[in-house]
Short mmCIF file of C-alpha atoms and ligand atoms in Angstrom, two decimals:
data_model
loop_
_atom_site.label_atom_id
_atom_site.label_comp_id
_atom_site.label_asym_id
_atom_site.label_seq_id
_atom_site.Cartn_x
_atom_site.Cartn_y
_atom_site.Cartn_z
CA UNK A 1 22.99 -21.82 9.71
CA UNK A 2 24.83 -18.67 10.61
CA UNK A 3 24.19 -14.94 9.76
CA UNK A 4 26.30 -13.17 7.65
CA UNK A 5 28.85 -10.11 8.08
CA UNK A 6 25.13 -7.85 8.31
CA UNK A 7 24.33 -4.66 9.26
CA UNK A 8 23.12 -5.13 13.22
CA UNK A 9 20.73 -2.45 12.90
CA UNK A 10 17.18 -1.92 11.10
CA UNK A 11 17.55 -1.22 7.57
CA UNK A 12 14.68 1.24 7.55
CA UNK A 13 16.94 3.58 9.69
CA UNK A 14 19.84 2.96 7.93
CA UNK A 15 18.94 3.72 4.33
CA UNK A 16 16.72 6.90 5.64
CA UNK A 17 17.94 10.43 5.57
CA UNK A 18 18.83 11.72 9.38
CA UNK A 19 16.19 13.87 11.18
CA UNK A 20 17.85 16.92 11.43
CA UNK A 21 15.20 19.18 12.90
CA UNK A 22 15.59 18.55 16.66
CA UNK A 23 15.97 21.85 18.89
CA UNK A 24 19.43 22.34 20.18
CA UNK A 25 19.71 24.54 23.37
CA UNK A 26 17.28 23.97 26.59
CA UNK A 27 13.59 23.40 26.39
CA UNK A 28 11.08 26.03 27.31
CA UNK A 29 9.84 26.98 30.84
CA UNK A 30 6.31 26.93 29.26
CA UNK A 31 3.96 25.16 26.65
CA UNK A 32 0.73 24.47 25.93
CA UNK A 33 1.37 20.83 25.34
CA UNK A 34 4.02 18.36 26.37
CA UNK A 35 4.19 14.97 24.03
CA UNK A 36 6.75 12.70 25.56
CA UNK A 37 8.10 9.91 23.08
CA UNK A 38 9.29 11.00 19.61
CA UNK A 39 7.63 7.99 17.41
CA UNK A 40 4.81 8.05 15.45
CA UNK A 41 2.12 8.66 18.44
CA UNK A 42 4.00 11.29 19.65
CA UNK A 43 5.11 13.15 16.62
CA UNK A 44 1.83 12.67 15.26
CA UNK A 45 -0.10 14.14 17.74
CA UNK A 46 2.58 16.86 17.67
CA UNK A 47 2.00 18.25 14.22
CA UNK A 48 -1.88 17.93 14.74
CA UNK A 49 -1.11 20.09 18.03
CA UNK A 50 0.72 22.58 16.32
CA UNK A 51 -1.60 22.68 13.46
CA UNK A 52 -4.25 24.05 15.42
CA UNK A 53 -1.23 26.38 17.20
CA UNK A 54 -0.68 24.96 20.28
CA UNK A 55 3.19 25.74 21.60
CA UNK A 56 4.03 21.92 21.35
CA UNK A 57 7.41 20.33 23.00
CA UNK A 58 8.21 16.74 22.47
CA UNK A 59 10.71 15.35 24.47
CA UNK A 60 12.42 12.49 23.39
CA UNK A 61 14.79 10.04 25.03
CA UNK A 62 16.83 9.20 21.97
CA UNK A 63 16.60 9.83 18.72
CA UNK A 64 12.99 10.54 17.02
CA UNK A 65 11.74 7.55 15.26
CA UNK A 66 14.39 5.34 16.10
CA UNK A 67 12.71 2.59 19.02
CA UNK A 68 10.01 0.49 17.47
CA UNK A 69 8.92 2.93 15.19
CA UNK A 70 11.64 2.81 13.13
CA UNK A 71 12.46 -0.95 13.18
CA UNK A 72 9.21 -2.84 12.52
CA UNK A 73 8.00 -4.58 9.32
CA UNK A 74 6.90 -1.65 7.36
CA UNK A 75 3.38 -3.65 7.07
CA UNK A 76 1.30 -0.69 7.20
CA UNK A 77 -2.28 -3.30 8.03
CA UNK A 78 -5.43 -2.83 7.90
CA UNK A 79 -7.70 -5.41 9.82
CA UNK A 80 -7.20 -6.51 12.83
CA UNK A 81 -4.61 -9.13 14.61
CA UNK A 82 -7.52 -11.07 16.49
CA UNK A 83 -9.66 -13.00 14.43
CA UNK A 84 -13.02 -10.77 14.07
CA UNK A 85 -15.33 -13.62 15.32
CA UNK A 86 -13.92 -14.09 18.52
CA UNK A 87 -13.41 -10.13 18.98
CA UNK A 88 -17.03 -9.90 18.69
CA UNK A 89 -18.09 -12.61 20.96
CA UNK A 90 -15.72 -11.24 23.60
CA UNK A 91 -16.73 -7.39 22.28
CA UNK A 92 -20.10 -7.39 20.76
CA UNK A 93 -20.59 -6.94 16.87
CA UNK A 94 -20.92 -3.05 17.08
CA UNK A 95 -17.64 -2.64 19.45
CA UNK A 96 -15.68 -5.09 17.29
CA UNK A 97 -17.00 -3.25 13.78
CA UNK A 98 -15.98 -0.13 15.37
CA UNK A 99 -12.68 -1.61 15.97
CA UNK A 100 -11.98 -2.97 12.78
CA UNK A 101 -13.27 0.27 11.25
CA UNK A 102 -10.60 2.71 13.16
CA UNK A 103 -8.05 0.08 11.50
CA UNK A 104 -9.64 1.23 8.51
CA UNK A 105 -9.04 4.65 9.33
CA UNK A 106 -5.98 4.67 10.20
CA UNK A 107 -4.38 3.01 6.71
CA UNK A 108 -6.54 6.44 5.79
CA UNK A 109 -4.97 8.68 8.43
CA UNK A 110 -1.10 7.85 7.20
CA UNK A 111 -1.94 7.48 3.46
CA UNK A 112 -3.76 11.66 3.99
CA UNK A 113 -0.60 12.64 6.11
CA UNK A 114 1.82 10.95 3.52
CA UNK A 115 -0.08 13.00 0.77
CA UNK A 116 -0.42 16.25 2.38
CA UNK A 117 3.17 16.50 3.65
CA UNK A 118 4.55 15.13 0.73
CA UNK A 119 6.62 12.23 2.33
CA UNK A 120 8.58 10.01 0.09
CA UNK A 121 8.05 6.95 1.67
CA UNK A 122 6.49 4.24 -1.45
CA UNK A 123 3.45 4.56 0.73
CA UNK A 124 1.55 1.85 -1.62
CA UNK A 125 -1.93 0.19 -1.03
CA UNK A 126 -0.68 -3.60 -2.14
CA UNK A 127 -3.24 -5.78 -0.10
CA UNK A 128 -2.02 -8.01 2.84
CA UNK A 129 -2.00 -11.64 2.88
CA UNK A 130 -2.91 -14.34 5.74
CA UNK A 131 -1.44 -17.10 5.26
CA UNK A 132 -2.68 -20.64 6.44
CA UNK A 133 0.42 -22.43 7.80
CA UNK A 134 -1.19 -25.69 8.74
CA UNK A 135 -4.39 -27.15 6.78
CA UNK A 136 -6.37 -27.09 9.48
CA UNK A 137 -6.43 -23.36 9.28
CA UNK A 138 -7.76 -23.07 5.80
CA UNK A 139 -11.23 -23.77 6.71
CA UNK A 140 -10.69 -20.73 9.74
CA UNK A 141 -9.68 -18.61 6.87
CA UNK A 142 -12.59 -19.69 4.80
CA UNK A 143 -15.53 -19.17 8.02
CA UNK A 144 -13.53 -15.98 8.69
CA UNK A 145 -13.77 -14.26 5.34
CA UNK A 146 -17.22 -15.03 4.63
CA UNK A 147 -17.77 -13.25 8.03
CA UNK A 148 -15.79 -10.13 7.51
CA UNK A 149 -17.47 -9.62 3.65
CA UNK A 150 -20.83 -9.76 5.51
CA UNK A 151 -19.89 -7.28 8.47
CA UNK A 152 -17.06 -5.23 7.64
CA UNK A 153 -14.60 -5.46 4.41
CA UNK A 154 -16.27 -6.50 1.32
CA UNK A 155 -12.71 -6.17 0.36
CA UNK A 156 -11.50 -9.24 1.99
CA UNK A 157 -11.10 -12.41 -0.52
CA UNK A 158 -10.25 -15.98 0.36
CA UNK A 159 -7.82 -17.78 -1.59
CA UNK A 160 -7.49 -21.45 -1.98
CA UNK A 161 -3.43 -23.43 -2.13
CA UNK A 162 -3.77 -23.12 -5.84
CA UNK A 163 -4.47 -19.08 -6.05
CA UNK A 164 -2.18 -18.90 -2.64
CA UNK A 165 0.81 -20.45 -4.92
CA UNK A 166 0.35 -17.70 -7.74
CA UNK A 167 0.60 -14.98 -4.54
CA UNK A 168 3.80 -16.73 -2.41
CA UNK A 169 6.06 -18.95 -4.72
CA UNK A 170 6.44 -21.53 -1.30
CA UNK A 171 4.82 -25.15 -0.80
CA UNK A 172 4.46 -24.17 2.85
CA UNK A 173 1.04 -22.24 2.83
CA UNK A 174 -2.40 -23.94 2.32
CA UNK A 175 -4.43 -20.77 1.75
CA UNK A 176 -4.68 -17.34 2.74
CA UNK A 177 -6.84 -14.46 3.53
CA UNK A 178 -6.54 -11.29 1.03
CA UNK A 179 -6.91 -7.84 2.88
CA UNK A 180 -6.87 -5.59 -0.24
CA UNK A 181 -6.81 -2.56 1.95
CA UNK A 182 -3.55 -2.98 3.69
CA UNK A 183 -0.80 -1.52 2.75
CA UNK A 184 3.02 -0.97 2.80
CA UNK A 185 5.53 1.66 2.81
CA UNK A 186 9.39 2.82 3.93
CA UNK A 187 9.10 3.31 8.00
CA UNK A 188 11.95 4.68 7.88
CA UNK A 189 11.45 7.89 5.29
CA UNK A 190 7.91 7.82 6.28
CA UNK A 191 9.32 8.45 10.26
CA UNK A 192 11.56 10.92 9.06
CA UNK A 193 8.87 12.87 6.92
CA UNK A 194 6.76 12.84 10.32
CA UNK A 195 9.59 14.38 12.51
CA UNK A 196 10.04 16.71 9.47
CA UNK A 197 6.43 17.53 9.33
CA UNK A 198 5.80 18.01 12.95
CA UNK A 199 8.45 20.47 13.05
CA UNK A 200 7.50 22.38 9.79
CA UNK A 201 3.89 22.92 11.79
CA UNK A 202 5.83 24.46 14.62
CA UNK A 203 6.35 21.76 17.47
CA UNK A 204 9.90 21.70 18.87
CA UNK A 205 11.54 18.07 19.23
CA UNK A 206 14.00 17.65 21.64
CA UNK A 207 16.20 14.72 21.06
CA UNK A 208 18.42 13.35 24.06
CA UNK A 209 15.64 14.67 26.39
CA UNK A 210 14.81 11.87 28.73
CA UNK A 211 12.21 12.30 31.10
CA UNK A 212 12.83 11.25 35.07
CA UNK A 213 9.82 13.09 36.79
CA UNK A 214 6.43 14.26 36.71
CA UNK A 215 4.62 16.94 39.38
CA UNK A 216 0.65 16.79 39.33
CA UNK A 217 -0.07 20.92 39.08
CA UNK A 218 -3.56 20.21 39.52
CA UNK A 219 -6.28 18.85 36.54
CA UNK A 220 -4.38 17.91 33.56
CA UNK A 221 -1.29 20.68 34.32
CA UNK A 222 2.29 18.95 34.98
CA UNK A 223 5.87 20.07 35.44
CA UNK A 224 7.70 17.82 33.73
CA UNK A 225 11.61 17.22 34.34
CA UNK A 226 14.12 15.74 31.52
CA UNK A 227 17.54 15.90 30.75
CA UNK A 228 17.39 18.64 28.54
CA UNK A 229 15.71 20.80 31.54
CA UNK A 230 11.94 21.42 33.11
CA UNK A 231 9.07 22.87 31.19
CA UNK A 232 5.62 23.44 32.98
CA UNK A 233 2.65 22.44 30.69
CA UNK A 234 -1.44 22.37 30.51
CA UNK A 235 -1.72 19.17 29.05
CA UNK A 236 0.75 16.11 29.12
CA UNK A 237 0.42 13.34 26.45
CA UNK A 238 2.20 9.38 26.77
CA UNK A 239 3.14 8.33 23.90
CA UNK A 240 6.01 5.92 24.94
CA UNK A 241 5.31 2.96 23.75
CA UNK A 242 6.65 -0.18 25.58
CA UNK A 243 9.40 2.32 27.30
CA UNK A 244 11.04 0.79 30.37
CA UNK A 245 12.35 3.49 32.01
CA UNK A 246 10.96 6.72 33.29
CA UNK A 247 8.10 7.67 35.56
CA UNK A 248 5.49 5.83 34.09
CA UNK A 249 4.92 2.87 36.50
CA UNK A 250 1.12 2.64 36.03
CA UNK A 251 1.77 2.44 32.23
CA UNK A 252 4.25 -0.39 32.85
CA UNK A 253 1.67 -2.34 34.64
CA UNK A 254 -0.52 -2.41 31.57
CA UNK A 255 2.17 -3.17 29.09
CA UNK A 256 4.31 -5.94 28.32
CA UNK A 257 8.07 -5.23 26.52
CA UNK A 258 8.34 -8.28 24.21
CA UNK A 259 10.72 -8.36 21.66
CA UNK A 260 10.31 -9.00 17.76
CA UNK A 261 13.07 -9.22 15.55
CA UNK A 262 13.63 -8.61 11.57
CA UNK A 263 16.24 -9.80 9.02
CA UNK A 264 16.75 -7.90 5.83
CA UNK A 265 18.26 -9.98 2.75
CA UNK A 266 20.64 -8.25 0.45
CA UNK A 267 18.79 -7.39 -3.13
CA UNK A 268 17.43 -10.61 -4.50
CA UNK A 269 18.93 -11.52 -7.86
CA UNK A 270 17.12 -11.01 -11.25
CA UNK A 271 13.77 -11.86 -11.24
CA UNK A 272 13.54 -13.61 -8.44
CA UNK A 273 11.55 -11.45 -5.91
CA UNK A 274 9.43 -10.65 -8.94
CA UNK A 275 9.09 -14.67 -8.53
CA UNK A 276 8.25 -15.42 -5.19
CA UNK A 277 6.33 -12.64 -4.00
CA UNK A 278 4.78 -11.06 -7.57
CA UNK A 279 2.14 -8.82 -5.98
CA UNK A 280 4.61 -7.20 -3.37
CA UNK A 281 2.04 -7.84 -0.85
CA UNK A 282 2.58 -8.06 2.93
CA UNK A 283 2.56 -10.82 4.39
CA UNK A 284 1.75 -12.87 8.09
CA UNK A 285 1.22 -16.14 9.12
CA UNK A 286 -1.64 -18.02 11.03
CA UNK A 287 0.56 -18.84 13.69
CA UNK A 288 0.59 -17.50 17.56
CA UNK A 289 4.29 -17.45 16.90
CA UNK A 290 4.17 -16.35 13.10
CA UNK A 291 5.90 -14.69 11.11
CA UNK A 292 5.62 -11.64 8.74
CA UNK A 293 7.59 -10.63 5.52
CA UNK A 294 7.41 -8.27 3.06
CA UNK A 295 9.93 -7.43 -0.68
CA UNK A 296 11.04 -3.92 -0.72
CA UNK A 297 11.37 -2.01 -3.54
CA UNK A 298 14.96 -2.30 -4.04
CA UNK A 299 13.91 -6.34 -4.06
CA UNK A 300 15.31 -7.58 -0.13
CA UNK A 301 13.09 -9.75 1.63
CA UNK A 302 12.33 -8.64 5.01
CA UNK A 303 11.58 -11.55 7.38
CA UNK A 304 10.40 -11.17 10.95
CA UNK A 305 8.88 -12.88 14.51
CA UNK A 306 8.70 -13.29 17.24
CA UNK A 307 11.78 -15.80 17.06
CA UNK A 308 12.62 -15.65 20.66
CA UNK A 309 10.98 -14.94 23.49
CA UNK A 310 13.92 -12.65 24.87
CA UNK A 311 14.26 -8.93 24.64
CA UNK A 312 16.65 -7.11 21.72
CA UNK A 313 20.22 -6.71 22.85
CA UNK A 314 22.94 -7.65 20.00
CA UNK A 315 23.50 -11.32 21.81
CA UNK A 316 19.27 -11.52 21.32
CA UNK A 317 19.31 -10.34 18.14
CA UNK A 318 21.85 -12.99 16.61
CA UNK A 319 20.24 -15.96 17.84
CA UNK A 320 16.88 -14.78 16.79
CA UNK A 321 18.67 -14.00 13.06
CA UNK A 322 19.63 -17.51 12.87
CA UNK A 323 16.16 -18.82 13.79
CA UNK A 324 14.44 -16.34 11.57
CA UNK A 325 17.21 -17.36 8.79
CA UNK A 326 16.17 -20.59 9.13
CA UNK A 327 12.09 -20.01 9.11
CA UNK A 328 12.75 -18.31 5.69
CA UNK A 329 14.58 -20.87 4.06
CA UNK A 330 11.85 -23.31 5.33
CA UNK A 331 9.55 -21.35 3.39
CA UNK A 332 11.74 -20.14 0.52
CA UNK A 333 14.68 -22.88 -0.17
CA UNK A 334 15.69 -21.16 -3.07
CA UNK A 335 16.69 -18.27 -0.30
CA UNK A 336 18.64 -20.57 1.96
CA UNK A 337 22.31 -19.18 1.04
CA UNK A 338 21.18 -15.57 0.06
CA UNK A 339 23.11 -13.38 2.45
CA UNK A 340 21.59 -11.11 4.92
CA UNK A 341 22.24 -7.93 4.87
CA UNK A 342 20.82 -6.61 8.33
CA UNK A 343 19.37 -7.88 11.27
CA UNK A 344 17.51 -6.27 14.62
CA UNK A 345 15.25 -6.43 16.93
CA UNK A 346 12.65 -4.23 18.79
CA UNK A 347 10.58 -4.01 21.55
CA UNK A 348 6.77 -4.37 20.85
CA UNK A 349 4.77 -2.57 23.92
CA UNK A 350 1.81 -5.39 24.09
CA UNK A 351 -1.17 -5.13 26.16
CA UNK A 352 -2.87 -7.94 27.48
CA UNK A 353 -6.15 -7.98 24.87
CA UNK A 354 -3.49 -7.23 22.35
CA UNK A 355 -5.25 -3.80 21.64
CA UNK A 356 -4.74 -0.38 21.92
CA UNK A 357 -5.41 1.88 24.60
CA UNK A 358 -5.61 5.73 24.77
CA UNK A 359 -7.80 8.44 27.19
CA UNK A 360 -7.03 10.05 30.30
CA UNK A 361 -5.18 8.42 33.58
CA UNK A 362 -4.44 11.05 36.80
CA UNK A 363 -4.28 13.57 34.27
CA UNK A 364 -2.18 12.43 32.09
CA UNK A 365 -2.91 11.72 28.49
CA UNK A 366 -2.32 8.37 26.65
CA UNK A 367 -2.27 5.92 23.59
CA UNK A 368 -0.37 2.85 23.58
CA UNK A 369 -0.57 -1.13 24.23
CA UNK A 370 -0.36 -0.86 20.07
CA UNK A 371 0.56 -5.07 20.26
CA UNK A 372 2.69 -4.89 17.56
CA UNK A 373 0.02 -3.45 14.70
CA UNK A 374 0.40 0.59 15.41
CA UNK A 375 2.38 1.41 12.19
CA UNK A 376 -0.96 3.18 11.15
CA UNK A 377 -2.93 2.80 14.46
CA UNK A 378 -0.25 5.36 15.95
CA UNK A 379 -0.59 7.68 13.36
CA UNK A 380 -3.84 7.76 13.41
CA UNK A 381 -4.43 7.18 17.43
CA UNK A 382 -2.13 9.74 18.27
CA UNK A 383 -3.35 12.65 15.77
CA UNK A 384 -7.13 11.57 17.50
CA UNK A 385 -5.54 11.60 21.06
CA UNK A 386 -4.60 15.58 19.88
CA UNK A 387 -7.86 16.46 19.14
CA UNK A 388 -8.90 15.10 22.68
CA UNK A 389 -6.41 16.98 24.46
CA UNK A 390 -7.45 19.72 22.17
CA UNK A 391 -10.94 19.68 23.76
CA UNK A 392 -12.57 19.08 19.63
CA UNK A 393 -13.37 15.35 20.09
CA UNK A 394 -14.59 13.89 23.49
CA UNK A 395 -13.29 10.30 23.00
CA UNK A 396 -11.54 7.26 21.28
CA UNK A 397 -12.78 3.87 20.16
CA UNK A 398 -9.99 2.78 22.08
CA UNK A 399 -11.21 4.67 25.64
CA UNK A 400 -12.71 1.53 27.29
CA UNK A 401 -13.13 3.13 30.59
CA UNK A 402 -11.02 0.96 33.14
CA UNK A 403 -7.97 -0.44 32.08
CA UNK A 404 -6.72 -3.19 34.57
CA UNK A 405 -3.28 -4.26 35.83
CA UNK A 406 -1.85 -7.04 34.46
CA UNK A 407 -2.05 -9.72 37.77
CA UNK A 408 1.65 -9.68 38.78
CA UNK A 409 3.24 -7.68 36.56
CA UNK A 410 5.64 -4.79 37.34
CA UNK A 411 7.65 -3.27 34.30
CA UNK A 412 9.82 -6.61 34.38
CA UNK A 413 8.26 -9.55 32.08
CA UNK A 414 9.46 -12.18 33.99
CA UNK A 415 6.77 -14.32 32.55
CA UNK A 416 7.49 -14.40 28.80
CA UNK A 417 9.37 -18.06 29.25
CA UNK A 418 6.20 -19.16 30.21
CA UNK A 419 3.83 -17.62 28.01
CA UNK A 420 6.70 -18.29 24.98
CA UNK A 421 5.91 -22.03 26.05
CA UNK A 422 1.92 -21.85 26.29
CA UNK A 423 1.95 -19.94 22.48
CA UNK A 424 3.96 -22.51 21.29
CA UNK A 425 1.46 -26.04 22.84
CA UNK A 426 -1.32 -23.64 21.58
CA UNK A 427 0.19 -23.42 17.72
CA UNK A 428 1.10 -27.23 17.79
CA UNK A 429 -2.04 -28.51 19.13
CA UNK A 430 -4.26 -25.80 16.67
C1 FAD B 501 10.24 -5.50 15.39
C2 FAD B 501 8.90 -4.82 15.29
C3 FAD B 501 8.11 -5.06 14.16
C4 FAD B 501 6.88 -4.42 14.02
N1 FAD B 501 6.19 -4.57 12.86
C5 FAD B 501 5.05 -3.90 12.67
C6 FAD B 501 4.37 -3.95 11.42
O1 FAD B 501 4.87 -4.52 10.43
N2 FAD B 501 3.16 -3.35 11.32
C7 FAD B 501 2.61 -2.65 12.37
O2 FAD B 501 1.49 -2.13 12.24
N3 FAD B 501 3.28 -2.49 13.54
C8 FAD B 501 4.48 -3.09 13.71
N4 FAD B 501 5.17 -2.91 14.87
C9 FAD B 501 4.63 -1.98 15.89
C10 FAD B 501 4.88 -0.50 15.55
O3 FAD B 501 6.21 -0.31 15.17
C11 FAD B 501 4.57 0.33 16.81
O4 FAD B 501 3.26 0.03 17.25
C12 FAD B 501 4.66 1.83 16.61
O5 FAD B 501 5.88 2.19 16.02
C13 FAD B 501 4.50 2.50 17.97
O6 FAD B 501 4.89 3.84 17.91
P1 FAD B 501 5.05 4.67 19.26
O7 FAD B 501 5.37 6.06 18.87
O8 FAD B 501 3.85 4.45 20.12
O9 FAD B 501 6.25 3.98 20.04
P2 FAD B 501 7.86 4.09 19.79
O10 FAD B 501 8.20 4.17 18.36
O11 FAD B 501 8.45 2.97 20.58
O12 FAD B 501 8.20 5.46 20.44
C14 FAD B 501 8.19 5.69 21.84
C15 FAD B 501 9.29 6.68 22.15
O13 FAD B 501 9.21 7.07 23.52
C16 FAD B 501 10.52 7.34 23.96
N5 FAD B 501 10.57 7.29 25.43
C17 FAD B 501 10.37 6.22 26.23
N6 FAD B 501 10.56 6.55 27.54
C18 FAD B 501 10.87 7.88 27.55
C19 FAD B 501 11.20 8.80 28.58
N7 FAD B 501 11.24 8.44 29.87
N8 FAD B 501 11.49 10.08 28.22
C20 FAD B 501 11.44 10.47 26.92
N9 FAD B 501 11.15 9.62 25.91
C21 FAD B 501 10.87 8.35 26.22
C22 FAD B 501 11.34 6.22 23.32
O14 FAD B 501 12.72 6.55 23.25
C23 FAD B 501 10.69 6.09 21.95
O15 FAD B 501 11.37 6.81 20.93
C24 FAD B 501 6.40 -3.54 15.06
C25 FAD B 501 7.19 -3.30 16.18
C26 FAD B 501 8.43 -3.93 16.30
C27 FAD B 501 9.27 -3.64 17.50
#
């Protein structure tokens, strides 16, 4: 199965408007605040800087909004991407509630910002679905929701094959979890709005402004150097995500680049999205490997995974097409010879207990390690991580104190092969 003549970039970007709103000319000797990395941590915390009128600079690499925030699945989640039973034997019932919770909160956090700044973005509360891939998984599904309507979400239902069939028009699921918090929206137009926003409040994003150094100046002070000059500032936030380059090497120690990758179909005919998928819901699968898709509202499927175990490059990004082409035909025939419109790939900045992290390191202010669910959690993490810097909260849910190296890991995942292999025994044996 081959791709199409598609688009080789995400379709979020491509069918948003262009941010606009970057600062042309050098950056300032001074600011109060320094956010580097222009997606939705940074640009979040940003605006919630400038709100409370702090001289705000981001300084971005590229473009704002365009690494993984604007090229992942627009599933906009609540819940989380462990199952809750294990999180609290590892965790603790309180610390896993509390976790769950800021999930929660964040859906919250981007569905208030989306509201207040008036961001067209078919921001849209359609419940997410879990779907059992194997029927050995149902009864998981079944122990798990009964667990999470006692502790956490009343709001979570379990579905048998039956009800699952009325959700997902596809023999290939055996039940399925209903989130009915979740939600979805346009990542693209919602990134955009953000930049927009942030800049409205008063912080000044420069684009094209990639930064190479960082001087302690004593407590949480830095001079920080980028491309687009040197600005001196009291308090330096991360918000980089799984970057690879820079001068962030105790960062890179603590996250792992691994790429995802997302096809787009060209609009579905008639009624057939209306078919397959009739509550627009979003979608994953119970697999370590899995899968996640979503309709938009012009009626394309969007299919992704973790196809490959490779990073995105355009040679990546083609083979993983084909595999991901292939996945959605498996669970759709009817879509095997609908064409694909676009395909891409980005790079998910995964920590090892596939959470996030965010506090304080050598000065230096953080959130990251978002595993591949921060479309809200960055929002939301990086508006909190303001308020820290800020001095009006003291901490995060996701402070845990000590945050250890991965054993043998430098910035370079050399390991992925490997672990690519051990996900894949785990899902067949499971
Ligand atoms: C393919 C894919 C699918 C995904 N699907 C979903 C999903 O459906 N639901 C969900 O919840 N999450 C999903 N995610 C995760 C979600 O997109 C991210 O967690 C979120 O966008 C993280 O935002 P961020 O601002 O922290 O990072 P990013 O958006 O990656 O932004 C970091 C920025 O820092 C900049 N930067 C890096 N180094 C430097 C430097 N030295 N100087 C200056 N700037 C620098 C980069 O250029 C980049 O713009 C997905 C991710 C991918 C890749």
């Amino acid at each position: 199965m081959k791709p199409d003549s598609y688009w080789p970039d995400s379709y979020w970007i491509d069918t948003a408007p262009a941010f606009d709103g970057g600062v042309r000319g050098p950056v300032p000797a001074r600011a109060d605040a320094v956010v580097i990395g222009g997606g939705y941590t940074g640009l979040a915390a940003a605006r919630a800087l400038a709100l409370a009128g702090a001289r705000v600079v981001v300084l971005e690499a590229g473009r704002a909004v365009q690494a993984a925030s604007g090229r992942n699945g627009g599933q906009c989640n609540n819940g989380l991407a462990q199952d809750f039973g294990s999180m609290a034997g590892a965790y603790g019932l309180d610390r896993a509630r509390a976790f769950y919770r800021d999930f929660d909160a964040a859906v919250t956090s981007v569905e208030t910002l989306v509201r207040d700044e008036g961001i067209d973005c078919d921001f849209r509360r359609g419940g997410k679905l879990k779907l059992a891939v194997k029927p050995a998984h149902v009864a998981k599904l079944e122990t798990s929701a009964e667990l999470l309507r006692r502790e956490v979400d009343a709001d979570v239902v379990f579905l048998d094959a039956a009800e699952t069939r009325r959700e997902v028009a596809s023999e290939a699921f055996h039940g399925a979890l209903l989130f009915r918090r979740s939600a979805s929206m346009h990542v693209g137009r919602f990134g955009v709005g953000l930049a927009n926003a942030a800049t409205r409040r008063g912080a000044q994003v420069f684009e094209h402004a990639f930064v190479s150094r960082l001087e302690h100046r004593g407590g949480s002070r830095f001079r920080v150097t980028s491309t687009r000059g040197v600005v001196e500032a009291d308090r330096v936030l991360i918000a980089t995500g799984a970057s690879e380059k820079g001068p962030f090497g105790w960062f890179r120690r603590r996250i792992v680049p691994i790429g995802s990758f997302i096809i787009a179909t060209e609009p579905l005919p008639g009624d057939l999205r209306q078919r397959l998928l009739p509550g627009a819901r979003t979608c994953t699968t119970t697999r370590l490997i899995g899968n996640f898709f979503r309709a938009t509202p012009d009626e394309r499927l969007i299919f992704g995974g973790r196809a490959r175990f490779a990073l995105p490059g355009p040679r990546d990004d083609v083979k993983s097409g084909v595999v991901l082409r292939r996945a959605m035909a498996g669970m759709f025939p009817e879509l095997a010879q609908t064409p694909i419109a676009y395909c891409w790939g980005g790079v998910v900045d995964m920590s090892a207990d596939r959470l996030p992290h965010a506090g304080q390191h050598g000065g230096l202010f953080f959130a990251t390690g978002f595993s591949g669910h921060g479309t809200q959690m960055s929002v939301h993490l990086g508006a909190a991580m303001a308020d820290v810097m800020l001095g009006t909260r003291s901490d995060v849910v996701w402070d845990q104190g000590t945050w250890p190296a991965i054993r043998g890991h430098y910035g370079k995942p050399w390991f992925l092969p490997a672990v690519g292999a051990w996900y894949r025994i785990k899902d067949a044996l499971s």
